[in-house]
Amino acid sequence: MDNRAEVREFLMTRRARLTPADVGLPAGGNRRVPGLRRAEVATLADVSVEYYAKLERGDVAGASASVLESLSRALQLDETERRHLHHLARAADGIPASGRARRRATAQQPARQGLQRTLDAITGGPAFVRDRRQNLIATNALGTAFYSPVIGDGGRVPNLARFQFLDPASRDFYPDWELFAAMCVGIMRAEAGRDPHDRALQDLVGELTTRSETFSRLWSAHDVRTHGAGTKRFHHPVVGELVLSYEELSVAAEDGLALLVYTAEPGSPSAERLQILASWASDAGVRSAVHDRSGP
């Protein structure tokens, strides 16, 4: 990815979404572009107009942490956006955001046995591990049953982004499809800023941009987000509607992997349906390890 273009478009889209009223400035007249003017952002960030214009051209190499923090406050960036800006600046300086040496992308390896056993020990809800490219690396048994529409019958490693944007079944599985689509792209945007040299992620973005108009539109918005925790709705082909809470945990031993667990409110219809899904998975002999499937 072109780091200068990424910085330029990110700053321009953040500036365009703010109005003078949002930052306590008079609106004035003859505003030819949406959002704040460059001079207004420069004033708010306490930098010169010339310097801000340089930053917005994508030249952030050497920008200090204090300048980036001032800019984050001026543009009212949330925590995810603030980290994204810092990641872009570190990339411009040639420093990987993870602080680790860059490694060549390799074919996806099976999950470690210890990690798989950890997943298998989680029996109360669907649990799975995904990488920063949205690949499902491993699941517990209930997770495999839950994600059966994503996993399908064969081929490459299941990928949540490909399912979201390229498989019509995703619109049935995700009742709030538009919300899920925006979340998926925002997470991928944040990961791309964190490691702009991830060739496999670049290839996935190129594929989805070419094949999905919706993905292309959302990607060009430069919105970023993290997963964290929350509640989602699903419509599973076996048990129907599920309303599940989720928690995301980083896998400290392996950079870029995240473990997510879905749970249902005790005594709720969704909890009962998860139990039915677990029974169905047991009867169907559903396998727990996604990585046992054929490779990408």
XYZ file of C-alpha atoms in Angstrom:
296
model
C 0.000 0.000 0.000
C 1.090 3.585 -0.685
C 1.714 4.997 2.775
C 1.579 8.618 1.615
C -1.791 8.049 -0.044
C -3.094 6.245 3.050
C -2.092 9.148 5.311
C -3.434 11.774 2.903
C -6.828 10.142 2.497
C -7.173 9.314 6.177
C -6.514 12.900 7.268
C -8.715 14.350 4.534
C -11.670 12.109 5.420
C -11.283 12.895 9.136
C -11.164 16.635 8.392
C -14.178 16.439 6.083
C -16.448 14.918 8.704
C -16.048 17.823 11.169
C -17.904 21.109 11.033
C -16.773 24.401 12.604
C -19.555 24.002 15.154
C -18.110 20.632 16.202
C -14.885 22.327 17.297
C -16.266 25.625 18.560
C -15.357 27.776 15.547
C -17.624 30.206 13.669
C -18.947 28.780 10.421
C -18.066 31.776 8.266
C -19.072 32.005 4.627
C -17.995 30.776 1.214
C -17.058 27.263 2.358
C -16.361 25.402 -0.864
C -15.520 22.053 0.698
C -17.211 19.987 3.416
C -15.724 19.959 6.860
C -12.941 22.040 8.317
C -10.398 24.021 6.342
C -6.743 23.079 6.608
C -6.001 26.361 8.345
C -8.622 25.586 10.984
C -7.130 22.157 11.690
C -3.667 23.717 11.879
C -4.895 26.274 14.423
C -6.571 23.595 16.535
C -3.435 21.419 16.419
C -1.148 24.398 17.154
C 0.999 23.862 14.066
C 1.600 26.062 11.058
C -0.672 25.822 8.036
C 2.332 24.910 5.920
C 3.282 22.056 8.231
C -0.249 20.682 8.387
C -0.494 20.856 4.586
C 2.725 18.826 4.427
C 1.249 16.203 6.760
C -1.959 16.027 4.758
C 0.059 15.454 1.600
C 1.144 12.252 3.298
C 4.568 13.337 4.476
C 4.391 12.211 8.108
C 7.886 10.740 8.342
C 9.580 12.257 11.367
C 6.391 13.671 12.888
C 6.762 13.654 16.657
C 4.413 11.871 19.016
C 3.316 15.230 20.448
C 2.372 16.521 16.991
C 0.401 13.343 16.264
C -1.394 13.684 19.602
C -2.236 17.342 18.899
C -3.534 16.375 15.484
C -5.603 13.557 16.986
C -7.240 15.995 19.398
C -7.869 18.572 16.679
C -9.557 15.993 14.449
C -11.404 14.445 17.410
C -10.071 10.974 16.642
C -11.258 8.116 18.802
C -8.742 5.727 20.340
C -8.729 3.342 17.377
C -8.250 6.206 14.922
C -5.493 7.699 17.069
C -3.595 4.402 17.085
C -4.135 4.105 13.332
C -2.548 7.515 12.752
C 0.434 6.553 14.901
C 0.767 3.252 12.989
C 0.779 5.106 9.664
C 3.441 7.481 10.965
C 5.598 4.612 12.245
C 5.299 2.899 8.871
C 6.461 6.112 7.180
C 9.486 6.016 9.472
C 10.138 2.403 8.469
C 9.204 1.003 11.873
C 6.709 -1.906 12.026
C 3.839 -1.066 14.380
C 4.259 -4.349 16.219
C 7.848 -3.405 17.115
C 8.990 -6.704 15.640
C 11.058 -7.342 12.560
C 8.995 -7.751 9.420
C 8.655 -11.294 8.205
C 7.774 -12.628 4.821
C 4.197 -13.854 4.590
C 3.955 -17.627 4.707
C 1.185 -20.104 4.087
C -1.227 -20.368 6.998
C -0.066 -22.996 9.479
C -2.388 -25.160 11.618
C -3.152 -23.885 15.095
C -0.830 -25.044 17.849
C -2.097 -28.071 19.755
C -2.148 -26.096 22.981
C -4.239 -23.380 21.380
C -6.634 -25.942 19.942
C -6.970 -27.655 23.329
C -7.768 -24.280 24.870
C -10.561 -23.803 22.348
C -11.845 -27.326 22.948
C -12.043 -26.596 26.673
C -14.572 -23.824 25.962
C -17.932 -25.591 25.780
C -20.478 -22.936 26.708
C -20.374 -20.987 23.456
C -18.813 -20.753 20.010
C -15.101 -19.946 20.217
C -12.637 -19.402 17.431
C -9.254 -17.932 16.542
C -8.809 -15.636 13.563
C -5.793 -13.870 12.130
C -5.493 -10.250 11.028
C -6.562 -11.261 7.500
C -9.930 -12.520 8.798
C -9.020 -16.195 8.295
C -10.672 -18.669 10.673
C -7.645 -20.531 12.008
C -9.337 -22.859 14.496
C -12.643 -23.325 16.317
C -14.123 -25.365 19.110
C -16.851 -27.867 18.180
C -19.669 -25.399 18.776
C -17.778 -22.763 16.808
C -17.538 -25.074 13.823
C -21.270 -25.725 13.977
C -21.997 -22.026 14.451
C -19.845 -20.998 11.500
C -20.990 -23.834 9.226
C -22.312 -21.322 6.638
C -18.850 -19.706 6.537
C -16.846 -22.929 6.549
C -18.884 -24.620 3.818
C -17.833 -27.878 2.224
C -14.265 -27.447 1.104
C -11.612 -25.389 -0.591
C -9.471 -22.774 1.076
C -9.201 -21.672 4.680
C -12.527 -20.059 5.681
C -12.296 -16.272 5.553
C -14.846 -14.013 7.251
C -14.293 -11.105 4.848
C -14.744 -13.221 1.715
C -17.903 -14.705 3.208
C -19.201 -11.241 4.134
C -18.763 -9.673 0.711
C -18.691 -12.519 -1.808
C -21.139 -15.117 -0.496
C -24.887 -14.323 -0.789
C -25.495 -16.591 2.235
C -23.946 -13.912 4.440
C -27.047 -11.744 4.096
C -29.111 -14.478 5.710
C -26.521 -15.292 8.381
C -26.036 -11.620 9.323
C -29.453 -9.921 9.722
C -27.609 -6.621 10.292
C -25.516 -7.131 7.173
C -24.609 -3.483 6.560
C -23.384 -3.072 10.145
C -21.287 -6.239 9.903
C -19.842 -5.111 6.572
C -18.723 -1.769 8.007
C -17.237 -3.490 11.062
C -15.324 -5.978 8.919
C -13.806 -3.284 6.719
C -12.976 -1.052 9.682
C -11.093 -3.886 11.385
C -9.211 -4.680 8.177
C -8.344 -0.973 7.723
C -6.869 -0.864 11.206
C -4.821 -3.998 10.530
C -3.569 -2.616 7.215
C -2.331 0.492 9.022
C -0.682 -1.637 11.684
C 1.265 -3.661 9.121
C 1.184 -2.048 5.646
C 3.723 -4.605 4.392
C 1.425 -7.606 4.891
C 1.275 -8.841 1.297
C -1.446 -11.415 1.976
C -3.691 -8.727 3.450
C -2.982 -6.453 0.487
C -3.936 -9.266 -1.891
C -7.188 -9.872 -0.011
C -8.056 -6.161 -0.110
C -7.325 -6.098 -3.849
C -9.527 -9.125 -4.453
C -12.458 -7.726 -2.473
C -12.105 -4.235 -3.963
C -12.307 -5.733 -7.438
C -15.176 -8.100 -6.735
C -17.374 -6.138 -4.308
C -18.614 -2.608 -4.940
C -19.714 -2.350 -1.310
C -16.290 -3.312 -0.009
C -14.642 -0.806 -2.360
C -16.932 1.982 -1.134
C -16.383 1.182 2.540
C -12.631 0.811 2.091
C -12.382 4.252 0.482
C -14.042 5.802 3.559
C -10.892 5.068 5.635
C -12.914 4.303 8.765
C -11.100 2.141 11.317
C -12.311 0.204 14.326
C -11.406 -2.560 16.729
C -13.566 -5.501 17.726
C -13.306 -5.735 21.521
C -16.712 -6.584 22.958
C -20.382 -6.181 22.140
C -23.540 -7.915 21.009
C -24.446 -9.260 17.575
C -27.450 -10.860 15.908
C -27.196 -13.929 13.697
C -29.645 -16.150 11.853
C -28.323 -19.677 11.852
C -29.751 -22.096 9.253
C -30.212 -24.829 11.893
C -31.532 -23.012 14.984
C -32.691 -19.590 13.747
C -32.050 -16.251 15.432
C -29.226 -15.924 17.948
C -28.394 -12.816 19.965
C -24.885 -13.295 21.335
C -22.371 -11.265 23.304
C -18.748 -11.464 22.249
C -15.363 -10.862 23.823
C -12.094 -10.647 21.880
C -8.767 -11.572 23.486
C -5.304 -11.269 21.949
C -3.219 -14.430 21.658
C -0.034 -13.109 23.216
C 2.154 -15.960 21.978
C 1.373 -15.268 18.319
C 1.226 -11.713 16.994
C -1.879 -11.019 14.960
C -4.084 -13.810 16.300
C -7.245 -13.108 18.281
C -9.492 -15.459 20.233
C -13.203 -14.628 20.214
C -15.900 -16.229 22.348
C -19.659 -15.840 21.877
C -22.040 -16.355 24.785
C -25.791 -16.060 25.282
C -27.689 -14.538 28.178
C -28.467 -17.404 30.589
C -32.052 -18.605 30.273
C -32.640 -16.676 27.052
C -34.029 -18.164 23.827
C -30.547 -17.788 22.344
C -29.061 -19.877 25.163
C -31.593 -22.624 24.474
C -30.817 -22.479 20.765
C -27.096 -22.740 21.431
C -27.781 -25.929 23.384
C -29.786 -27.253 20.434
C -26.929 -26.323 18.104
C -24.457 -28.141 20.371
C -26.636 -31.260 20.268
C -26.891 -30.993 16.491
C -23.116 -30.637 16.243
C -22.609 -33.701 18.420
C -25.109 -35.765 16.423
C -23.576 -34.628 13.139
C -20.044 -35.356 14.335
C -18.910 -31.815 13.564
C -15.138 -31.469 13.727
C -13.664 -28.798 15.960
C -10.491 -27.869 14.066
C -10.950 -25.663 11.045
C -7.312 -26.110 10.077
C -7.926 -29.812 9.306
C -9.657 -28.639 6.143
C -7.730 -28.332 2.904
C -5.420 -25.346 2.593
C -6.010 -22.052 0.775
